[in-house]
Short mmCIF file of C-alpha atoms and ligand atoms in Angstrom, two decimals:
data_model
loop_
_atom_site.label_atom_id
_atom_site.label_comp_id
_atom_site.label_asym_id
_atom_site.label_seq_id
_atom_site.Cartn_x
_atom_site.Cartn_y
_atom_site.Cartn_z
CA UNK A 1 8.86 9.78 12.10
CA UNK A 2 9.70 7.40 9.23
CA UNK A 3 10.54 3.45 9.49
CA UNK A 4 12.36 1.52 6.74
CA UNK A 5 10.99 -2.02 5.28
CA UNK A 6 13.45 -3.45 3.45
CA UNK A 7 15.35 -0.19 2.60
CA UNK A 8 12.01 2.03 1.78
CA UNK A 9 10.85 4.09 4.30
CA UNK A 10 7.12 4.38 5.20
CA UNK A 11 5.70 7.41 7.49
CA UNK A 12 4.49 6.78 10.90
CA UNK A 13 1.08 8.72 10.39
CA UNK A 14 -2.55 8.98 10.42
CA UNK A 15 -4.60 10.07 7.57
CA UNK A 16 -5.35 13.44 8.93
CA UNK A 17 -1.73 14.18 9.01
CA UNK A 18 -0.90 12.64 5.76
CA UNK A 19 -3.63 15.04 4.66
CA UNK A 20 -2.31 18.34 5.86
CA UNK A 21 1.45 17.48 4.86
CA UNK A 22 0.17 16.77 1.01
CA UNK A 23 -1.72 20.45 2.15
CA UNK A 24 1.35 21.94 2.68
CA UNK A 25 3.28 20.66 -0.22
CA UNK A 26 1.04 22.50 -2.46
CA UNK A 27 1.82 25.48 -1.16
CA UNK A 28 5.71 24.97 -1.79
CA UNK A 29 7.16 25.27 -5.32
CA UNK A 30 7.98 22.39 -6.70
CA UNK A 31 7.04 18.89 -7.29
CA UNK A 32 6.35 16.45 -4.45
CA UNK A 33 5.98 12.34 -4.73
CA UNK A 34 3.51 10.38 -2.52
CA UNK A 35 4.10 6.81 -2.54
CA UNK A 36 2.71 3.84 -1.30
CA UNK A 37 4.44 1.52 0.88
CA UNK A 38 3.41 -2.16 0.93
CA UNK A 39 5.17 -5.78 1.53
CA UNK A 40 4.58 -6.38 -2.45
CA UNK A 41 6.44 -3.20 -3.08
CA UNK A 42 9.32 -3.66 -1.40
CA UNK A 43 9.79 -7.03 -2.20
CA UNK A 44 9.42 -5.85 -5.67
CA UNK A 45 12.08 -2.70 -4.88
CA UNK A 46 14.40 -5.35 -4.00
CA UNK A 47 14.67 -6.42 -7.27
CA UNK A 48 14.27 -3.45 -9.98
CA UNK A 49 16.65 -1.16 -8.79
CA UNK A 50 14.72 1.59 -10.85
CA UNK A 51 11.87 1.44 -8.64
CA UNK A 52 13.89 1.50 -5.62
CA UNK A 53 15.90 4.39 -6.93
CA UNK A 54 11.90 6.22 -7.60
CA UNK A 55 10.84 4.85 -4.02
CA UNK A 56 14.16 6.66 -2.49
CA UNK A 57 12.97 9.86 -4.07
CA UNK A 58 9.49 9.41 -2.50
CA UNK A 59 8.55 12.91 -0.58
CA UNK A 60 5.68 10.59 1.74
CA UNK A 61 5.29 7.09 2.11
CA UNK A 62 2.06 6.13 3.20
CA UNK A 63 1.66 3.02 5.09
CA UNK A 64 -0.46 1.24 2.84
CA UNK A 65 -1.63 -2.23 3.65
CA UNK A 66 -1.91 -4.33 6.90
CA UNK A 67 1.44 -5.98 6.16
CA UNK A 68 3.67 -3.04 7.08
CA UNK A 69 1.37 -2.64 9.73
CA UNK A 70 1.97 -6.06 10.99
CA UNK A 71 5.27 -6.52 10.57
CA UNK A 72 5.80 -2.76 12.33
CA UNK A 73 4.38 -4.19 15.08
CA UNK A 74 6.25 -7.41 15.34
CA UNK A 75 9.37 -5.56 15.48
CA UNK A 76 7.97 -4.00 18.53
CA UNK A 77 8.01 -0.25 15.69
CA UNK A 78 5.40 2.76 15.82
CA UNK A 79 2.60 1.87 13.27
CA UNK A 80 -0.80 0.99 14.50
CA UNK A 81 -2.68 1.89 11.39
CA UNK A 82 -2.75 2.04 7.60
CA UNK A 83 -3.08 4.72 5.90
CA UNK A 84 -4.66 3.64 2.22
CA UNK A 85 -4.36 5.17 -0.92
CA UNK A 86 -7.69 5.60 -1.76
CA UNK A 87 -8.74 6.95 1.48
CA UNK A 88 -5.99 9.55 1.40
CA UNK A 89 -7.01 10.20 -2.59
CA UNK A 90 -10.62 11.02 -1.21
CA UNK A 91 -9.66 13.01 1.71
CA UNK A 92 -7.36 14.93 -0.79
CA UNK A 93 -9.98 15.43 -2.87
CA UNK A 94 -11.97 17.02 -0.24
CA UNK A 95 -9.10 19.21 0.84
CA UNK A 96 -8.97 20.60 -2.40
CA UNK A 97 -12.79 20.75 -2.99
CA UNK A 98 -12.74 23.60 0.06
CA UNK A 99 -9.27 25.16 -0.99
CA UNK A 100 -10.09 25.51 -4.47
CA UNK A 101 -6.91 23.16 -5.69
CA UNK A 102 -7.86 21.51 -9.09
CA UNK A 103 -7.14 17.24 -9.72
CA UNK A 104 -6.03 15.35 -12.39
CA UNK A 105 -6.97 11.42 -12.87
CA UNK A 106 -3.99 9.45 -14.96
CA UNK A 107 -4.52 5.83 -14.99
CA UNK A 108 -7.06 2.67 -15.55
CA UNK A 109 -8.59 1.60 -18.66
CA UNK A 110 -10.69 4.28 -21.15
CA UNK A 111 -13.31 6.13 -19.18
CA UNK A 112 -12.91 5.33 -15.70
CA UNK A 113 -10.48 7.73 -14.75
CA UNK A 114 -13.19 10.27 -15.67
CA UNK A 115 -16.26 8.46 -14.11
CA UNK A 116 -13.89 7.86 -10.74
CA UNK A 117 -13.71 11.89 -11.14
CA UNK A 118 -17.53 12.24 -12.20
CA UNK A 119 -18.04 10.30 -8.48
CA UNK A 120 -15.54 12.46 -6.70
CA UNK A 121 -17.31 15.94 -7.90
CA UNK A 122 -20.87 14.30 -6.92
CA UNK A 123 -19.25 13.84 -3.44
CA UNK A 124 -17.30 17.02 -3.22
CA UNK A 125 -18.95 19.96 -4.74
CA UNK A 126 -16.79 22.38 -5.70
CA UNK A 127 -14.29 19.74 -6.89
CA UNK A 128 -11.95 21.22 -9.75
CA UNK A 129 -10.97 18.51 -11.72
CA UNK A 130 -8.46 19.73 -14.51
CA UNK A 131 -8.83 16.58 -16.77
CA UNK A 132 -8.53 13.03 -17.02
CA UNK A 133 -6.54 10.66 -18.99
CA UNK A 134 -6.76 6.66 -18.82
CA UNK A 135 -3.32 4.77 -18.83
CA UNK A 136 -3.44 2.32 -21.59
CA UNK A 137 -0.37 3.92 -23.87
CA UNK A 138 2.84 3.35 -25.08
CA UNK A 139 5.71 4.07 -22.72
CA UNK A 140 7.21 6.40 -24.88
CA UNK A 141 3.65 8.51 -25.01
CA UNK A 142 4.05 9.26 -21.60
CA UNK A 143 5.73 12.61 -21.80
CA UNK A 144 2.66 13.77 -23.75
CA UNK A 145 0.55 12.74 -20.75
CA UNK A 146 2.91 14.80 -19.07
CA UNK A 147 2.29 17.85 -20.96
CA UNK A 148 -1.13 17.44 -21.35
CA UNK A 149 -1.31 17.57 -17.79
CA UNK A 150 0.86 21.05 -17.07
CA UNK A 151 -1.77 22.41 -19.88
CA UNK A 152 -4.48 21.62 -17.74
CA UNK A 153 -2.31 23.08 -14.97
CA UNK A 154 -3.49 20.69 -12.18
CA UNK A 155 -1.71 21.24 -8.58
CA UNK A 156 -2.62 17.45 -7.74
CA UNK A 157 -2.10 14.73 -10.07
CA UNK A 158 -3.25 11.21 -9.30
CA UNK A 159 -1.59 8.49 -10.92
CA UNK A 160 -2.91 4.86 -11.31
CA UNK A 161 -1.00 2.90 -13.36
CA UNK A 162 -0.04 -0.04 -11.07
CA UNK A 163 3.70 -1.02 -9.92
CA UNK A 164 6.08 0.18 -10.96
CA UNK A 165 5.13 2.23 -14.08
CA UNK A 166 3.53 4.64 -11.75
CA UNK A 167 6.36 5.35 -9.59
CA UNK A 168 8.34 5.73 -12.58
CA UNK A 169 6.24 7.89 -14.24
CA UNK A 170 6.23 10.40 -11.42
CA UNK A 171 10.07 10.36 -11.16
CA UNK A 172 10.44 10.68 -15.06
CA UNK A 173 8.07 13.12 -15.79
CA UNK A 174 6.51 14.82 -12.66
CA UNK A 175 8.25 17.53 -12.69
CA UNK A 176 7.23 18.39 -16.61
CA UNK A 177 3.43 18.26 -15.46
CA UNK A 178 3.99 21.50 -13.17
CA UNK A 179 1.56 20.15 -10.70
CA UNK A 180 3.03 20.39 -6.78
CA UNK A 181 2.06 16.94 -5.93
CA UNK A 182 1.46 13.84 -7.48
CA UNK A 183 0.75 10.82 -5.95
CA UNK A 184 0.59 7.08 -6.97
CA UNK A 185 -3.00 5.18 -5.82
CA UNK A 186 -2.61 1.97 -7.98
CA UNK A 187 -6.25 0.66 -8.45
CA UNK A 188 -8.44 3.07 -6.75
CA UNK A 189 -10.03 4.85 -10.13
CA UNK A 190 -11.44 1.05 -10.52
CA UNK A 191 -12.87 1.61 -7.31
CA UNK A 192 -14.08 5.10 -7.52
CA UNK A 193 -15.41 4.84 -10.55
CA UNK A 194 -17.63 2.14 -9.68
CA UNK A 195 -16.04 -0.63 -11.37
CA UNK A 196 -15.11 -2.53 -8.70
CA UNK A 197 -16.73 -2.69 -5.06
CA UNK A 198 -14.50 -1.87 -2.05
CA UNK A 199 -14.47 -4.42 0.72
CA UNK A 200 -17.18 -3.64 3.45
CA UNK A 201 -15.91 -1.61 6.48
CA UNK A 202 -15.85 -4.84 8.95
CA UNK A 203 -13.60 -6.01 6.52
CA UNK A 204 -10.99 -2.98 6.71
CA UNK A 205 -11.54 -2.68 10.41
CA UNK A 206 -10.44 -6.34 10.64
CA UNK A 207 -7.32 -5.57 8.29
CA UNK A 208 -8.79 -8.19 5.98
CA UNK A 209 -9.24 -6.00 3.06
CA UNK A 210 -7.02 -7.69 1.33
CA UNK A 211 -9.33 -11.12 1.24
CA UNK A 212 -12.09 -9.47 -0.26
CA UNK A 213 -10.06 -8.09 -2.91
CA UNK A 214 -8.77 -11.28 -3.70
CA UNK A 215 -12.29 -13.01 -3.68
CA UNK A 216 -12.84 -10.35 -6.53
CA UNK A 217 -9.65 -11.00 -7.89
CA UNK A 218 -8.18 -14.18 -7.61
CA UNK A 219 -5.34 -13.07 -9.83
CA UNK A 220 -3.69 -11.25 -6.93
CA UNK A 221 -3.26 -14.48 -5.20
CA UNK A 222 0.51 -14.34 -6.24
CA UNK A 223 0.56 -10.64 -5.07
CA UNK A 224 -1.16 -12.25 -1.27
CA UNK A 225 1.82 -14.13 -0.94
CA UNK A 226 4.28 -11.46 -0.89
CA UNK A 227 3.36 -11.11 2.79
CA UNK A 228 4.52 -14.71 4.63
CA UNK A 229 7.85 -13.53 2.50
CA UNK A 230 8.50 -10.44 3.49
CA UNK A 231 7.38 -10.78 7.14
CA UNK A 232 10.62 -12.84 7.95
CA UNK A 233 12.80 -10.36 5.77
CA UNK A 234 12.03 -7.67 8.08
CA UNK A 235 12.26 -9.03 11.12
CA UNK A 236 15.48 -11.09 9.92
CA UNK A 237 16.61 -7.74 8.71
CA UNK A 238 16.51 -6.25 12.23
CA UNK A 239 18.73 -9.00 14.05
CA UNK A 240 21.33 -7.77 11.67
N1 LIG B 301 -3.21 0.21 -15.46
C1 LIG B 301 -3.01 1.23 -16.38
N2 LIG B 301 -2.13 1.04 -17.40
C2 LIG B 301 -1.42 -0.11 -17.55
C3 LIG B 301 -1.60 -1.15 -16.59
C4 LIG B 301 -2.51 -0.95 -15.55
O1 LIG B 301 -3.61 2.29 -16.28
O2 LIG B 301 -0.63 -0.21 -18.49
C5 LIG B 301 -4.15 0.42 -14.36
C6 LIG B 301 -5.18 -0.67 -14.16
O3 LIG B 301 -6.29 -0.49 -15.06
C7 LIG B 301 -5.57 -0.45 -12.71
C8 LIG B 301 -4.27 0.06 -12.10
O4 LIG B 301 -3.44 0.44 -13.17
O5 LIG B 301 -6.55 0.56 -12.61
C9 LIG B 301 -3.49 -0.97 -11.29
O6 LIG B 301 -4.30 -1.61 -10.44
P1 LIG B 301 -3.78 -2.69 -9.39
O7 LIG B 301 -4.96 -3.42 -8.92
O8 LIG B 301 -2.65 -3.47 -9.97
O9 LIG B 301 -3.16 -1.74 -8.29
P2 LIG B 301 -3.17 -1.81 -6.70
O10 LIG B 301 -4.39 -1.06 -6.26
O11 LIG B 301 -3.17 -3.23 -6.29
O12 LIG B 301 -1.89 -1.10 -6.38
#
């Protein structure tokens, strides 16, 4: 079951069966996109057709974030949880720690893609990690990237280049990397890796995540307000 925010869809699931269908898509031949469905995104979909275009193309959407939660429920819809990107990256990685699938980290400034990865073999034994790359280059370099990537042949690729160059760089160039599924996870290498602490579980049971991360970050303040604006959208859009 699917339900659309602002014309993007977002998957009515839990994080067990977001896990098995990325588990299944690596055993079909050809690429998949996972993409992450928050108020910010759509809002931002709204208005760069591109990444609207990249979102309609999207094979899962995970429900990412408390707002599509929220406004899921005010609409009287079928999501009771979030399902985040970095939890699904780490349950992937475990996945493909026991199944003997190899990873590939594309995103964040120089060396944390690859101590995110150094983390995620500590915590997964067994973890195949095909190669890292951090995502500070030219547009146009991206196709390397790309290749570099099928060389390494990875089946998973992660890619964390924030919104929207990382939805755009799976459309453009996913297929070229050979892997069967890559999915965007925005920030998360920052968090992996160490470089930035995750909000303490009362704080993600209470769907206030997003606080600490702006305590950390007051730069996202803009990005907190996408929420009291895309609330009414949705449920405006609805009365329609
Ligand atoms: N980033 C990157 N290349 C760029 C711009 C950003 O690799 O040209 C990385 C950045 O270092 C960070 C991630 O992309 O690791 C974006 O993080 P953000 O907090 O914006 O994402 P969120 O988790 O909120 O989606």
């Amino acid at each position: 079951m699917k339900e659309e925010f602002l014309g993007i869809w977002a998957d009515v699931l839990t994080l067990e069966q977001a896990r098995d269908r990325v588990r299944a898509m690596l055993g079909e031949g050809r690429p998949h996109f996972v993409a992450s469905v928050n108020p910010e995104i759509c809002l931002a979909a709204g208005r760069n057709r591109e990444l609207r275009q990249a979102l309609q193309q999207a094979d899962l959407g995970i429900p990412d974030g408390i707002g599509i939660v929220l406004a899921s429920r005010l609409r009287g819809g079928a999501l009771r949880r979030r399902v985040t990107g970095i939890d699904l990256l780490q349950a992937l990685a475990e996945m493909a720690a026991s199944e003997g699938k190899s990873v590939y980290l594309f995103g964040a400034a120089a060396g944390v893609a690859a101590a995110a990865a150094a983390n995620l073999t500590a915590r997964f034994p067994g973890l195949k990690v095909a190669g890292t790359h951090h995502g500070y280059l030219p547009p146009e370099k991206e196709g390397e990237v790309a290749a570099i990537i099928a060389q390494s042949g990875a089946d998973l690729v992660f890619v964390g280049l924030g919104s929207p160059r990382q939805e755009l760089f799976v459309v453009r160039h996913g297929a070229a990397t050979g892997a069967r599924v890559l999915m965007v996870v925005g920030g998360a290498f920052d968090v992996l890796s160490g470089r930035l602490r995750r909000a303490p579980l009362l704080f993600q049971k209470l769907g206030l995540e997003w606080l600490f991360r702006l305590w950390q970050q007051p730069r996202r303040l803009l990005r907190c307000l996408a929420l009291p604006r895309f609330l009414p959208l949705v449920l405006l859009a609805r009365k329609k």
